[in-house]
């Protein structure tokens, strides 16, 4: 029997790029556009990837690399390898059981999952799918204008067994996503957002208010959406500040760590540490928020140097190879996260697809370590990296 194009494509993918190509053929155009796009000219998405190609590995050899240990510890929990899954919204749109499959894969591979506030599965079901609170998952928090609502959500995820809140700080409003404005994302009827309280019975037939605001083409329209939303507390709160917000979150929880996700400068990293954050995620939201910012690996250097080991530093954005993970760790990151690659795995084959993606990253990282003479994560040092000189020939040590 003749194979269809999809079947030909469907030979076991060996790289994240191959998973992405397959996901493109499987997902509906609108869903693909939503997942793949960034803001405006997508410069920061491109930069996230390109920055990795500028970093050159300086391998050490003859070091007995029979045993490679990739274990990484965060907040006292040991994960099998230093690649977890970034929070991304609406995973049931991609396929399978959405967040439940991602959770099963993360537990199956003994790594971290961060669940989005905008998940299509409840925070309790995700912990159940992960096999209970031993999974050590984190919950990503968008703070709503209605603080009582956010306080209830924090109490709920704490009771469910999440170990940390990753507070997203780069989304006071949505970035200018041209694709999304052209093909609006509306959650199809059977899907809902069970972690968000929304009293509007028709909400699933409409774009979210964050997205309505993105559609506003003049100030009057924007003011009207903001005004309507304020009453119901359905927008991300744009008034968050370092002084007020972390202390407020701390008051709502006695057990969870507070992580800030979306820091891109040394200045903010210092404010985060001084303000009592327990960890920092260097992130530009996968290039979906402010376009024109640096790549996350570029920002990672200044953040690591400012933080000086006082709290763990995580990073995401454009990681598609184990060697990218190696480069982030060499620059001083404690842990890496992937957003879209996990979604491409989910589109490929639910839980199994996500596990395959994690396996590729783990195998590539282990191999890069062996070939660079690093037997464990501590041996991955900044001196193992150089950067291509732009003012001459050769490699400048970092
Ligand atoms: C489709 C999509 C939805 C996302 N939704 C969220 C979200 O709900 N909350 C959040 O903090 N970050 C969200 N992010 C950003 C990711 O957590 C992460 O920072 C980013 O995807 C990392 O880049 P990568 O996709 O290149 O790995 C989303 C990213 C994508 C691609
Ligand atoms: C309020 C934002 C929801 C999802 C999100 O973070 C994204 O699409 O990047």
Short mmCIF file of N, CA, C and O and ligand atoms in Angstrom, two decimals, residues 34 89-90 116 118 142 171 174 177 180 210-211 236 285 288-289, ligand 2:
data_model
loop_
_atom_site.label_atom_id
_atom_site.label_comp_id
_atom_site.label_asym_id
_atom_site.label_seq_id
_atom_site.Cartn_x
_atom_site.Cartn_y
_atom_site.Cartn_z
N UNK A 34 -0.38 29.98 16.22
CA UNK A 34 -0.35 30.44 17.61
C UNK A 34 0.90 29.93 18.32
O UNK A 34 1.59 30.67 19.02
N UNK A 89 0.35 27.60 27.29
CA UNK A 89 -1.11 27.60 27.44
C UNK A 89 -1.77 26.58 26.52
O UNK A 89 -1.19 26.18 25.51
N UNK A 90 -2.97 26.17 26.87
CA UNK A 90 -3.91 25.47 25.98
C UNK A 90 -3.35 24.20 25.36
O UNK A 90 -3.49 23.96 24.16
N UNK A 116 0.90 25.91 33.23
CA UNK A 116 0.43 27.27 32.99
C UNK A 116 -0.89 27.56 33.71
O UNK A 116 -1.75 26.68 33.82
N UNK A 118 -3.05 29.15 32.32
CA UNK A 118 -4.01 29.00 31.21
C UNK A 118 -4.05 27.57 30.69
O UNK A 118 -4.15 27.34 29.50
N UNK A 142 -0.16 33.77 36.45
CA UNK A 142 -0.46 35.11 35.96
C UNK A 142 -1.29 35.77 37.04
O UNK A 142 -2.36 35.25 37.40
N UNK A 171 4.58 39.86 31.16
CA UNK A 171 3.32 39.91 30.41
C UNK A 171 2.29 40.82 31.08
O UNK A 171 1.19 40.38 31.41
N UNK A 174 -0.32 41.56 26.52
CA UNK A 174 0.23 40.62 25.54
C UNK A 174 1.14 41.36 24.56
O UNK A 174 0.91 42.53 24.25
N UNK A 177 1.38 40.31 18.67
CA UNK A 177 1.52 39.10 17.85
C UNK A 177 0.64 39.25 16.62
O UNK A 177 -0.58 39.12 16.69
N UNK A 180 -1.55 36.23 15.55
CA UNK A 180 -2.73 36.02 16.39
C UNK A 180 -3.80 37.05 16.11
O UNK A 180 -4.99 36.78 16.25
N UNK A 210 -7.46 39.39 27.46
CA UNK A 210 -6.09 39.77 27.11
C UNK A 210 -5.96 39.86 25.59
O UNK A 210 -5.28 40.72 25.05
N UNK A 211 -6.65 38.94 24.92
CA UNK A 211 -6.58 38.92 23.45
C UNK A 211 -7.46 40.00 22.83
O UNK A 211 -7.12 40.57 21.81
N UNK A 236 -4.55 40.18 32.88
CA UNK A 236 -3.33 40.16 33.69
C UNK A 236 -3.23 41.53 34.35
O UNK A 236 -3.51 42.55 33.71
N UNK A 285 9.96 34.86 26.96
CA UNK A 285 8.64 34.30 26.66
C UNK A 285 8.65 33.69 25.25
O UNK A 285 7.67 33.78 24.50
N UNK A 288 7.68 36.02 22.33
CA UNK A 288 6.27 36.32 22.09
C UNK A 288 5.83 37.63 22.74
O UNK A 288 4.71 38.09 22.53
N UNK A 289 6.67 38.20 23.57
CA UNK A 289 6.26 39.42 24.27
C UNK A 289 6.92 40.65 23.62
O UNK A 289 6.44 41.13 22.64
C1 LIG B 2 -2.27 35.68 28.92
C2 LIG B 2 -1.32 34.96 28.04
C3 LIG B 2 -1.65 33.51 27.77
C4 LIG B 2 -0.71 32.65 27.06
C5 LIG B 2 0.69 33.05 26.83
O1 LIG B 2 1.45 33.33 27.71
C6 LIG B 2 1.19 33.05 25.48
O2 LIG B 2 0.40 32.88 24.54
O3 LIG B 2 2.40 33.30 25.29
#
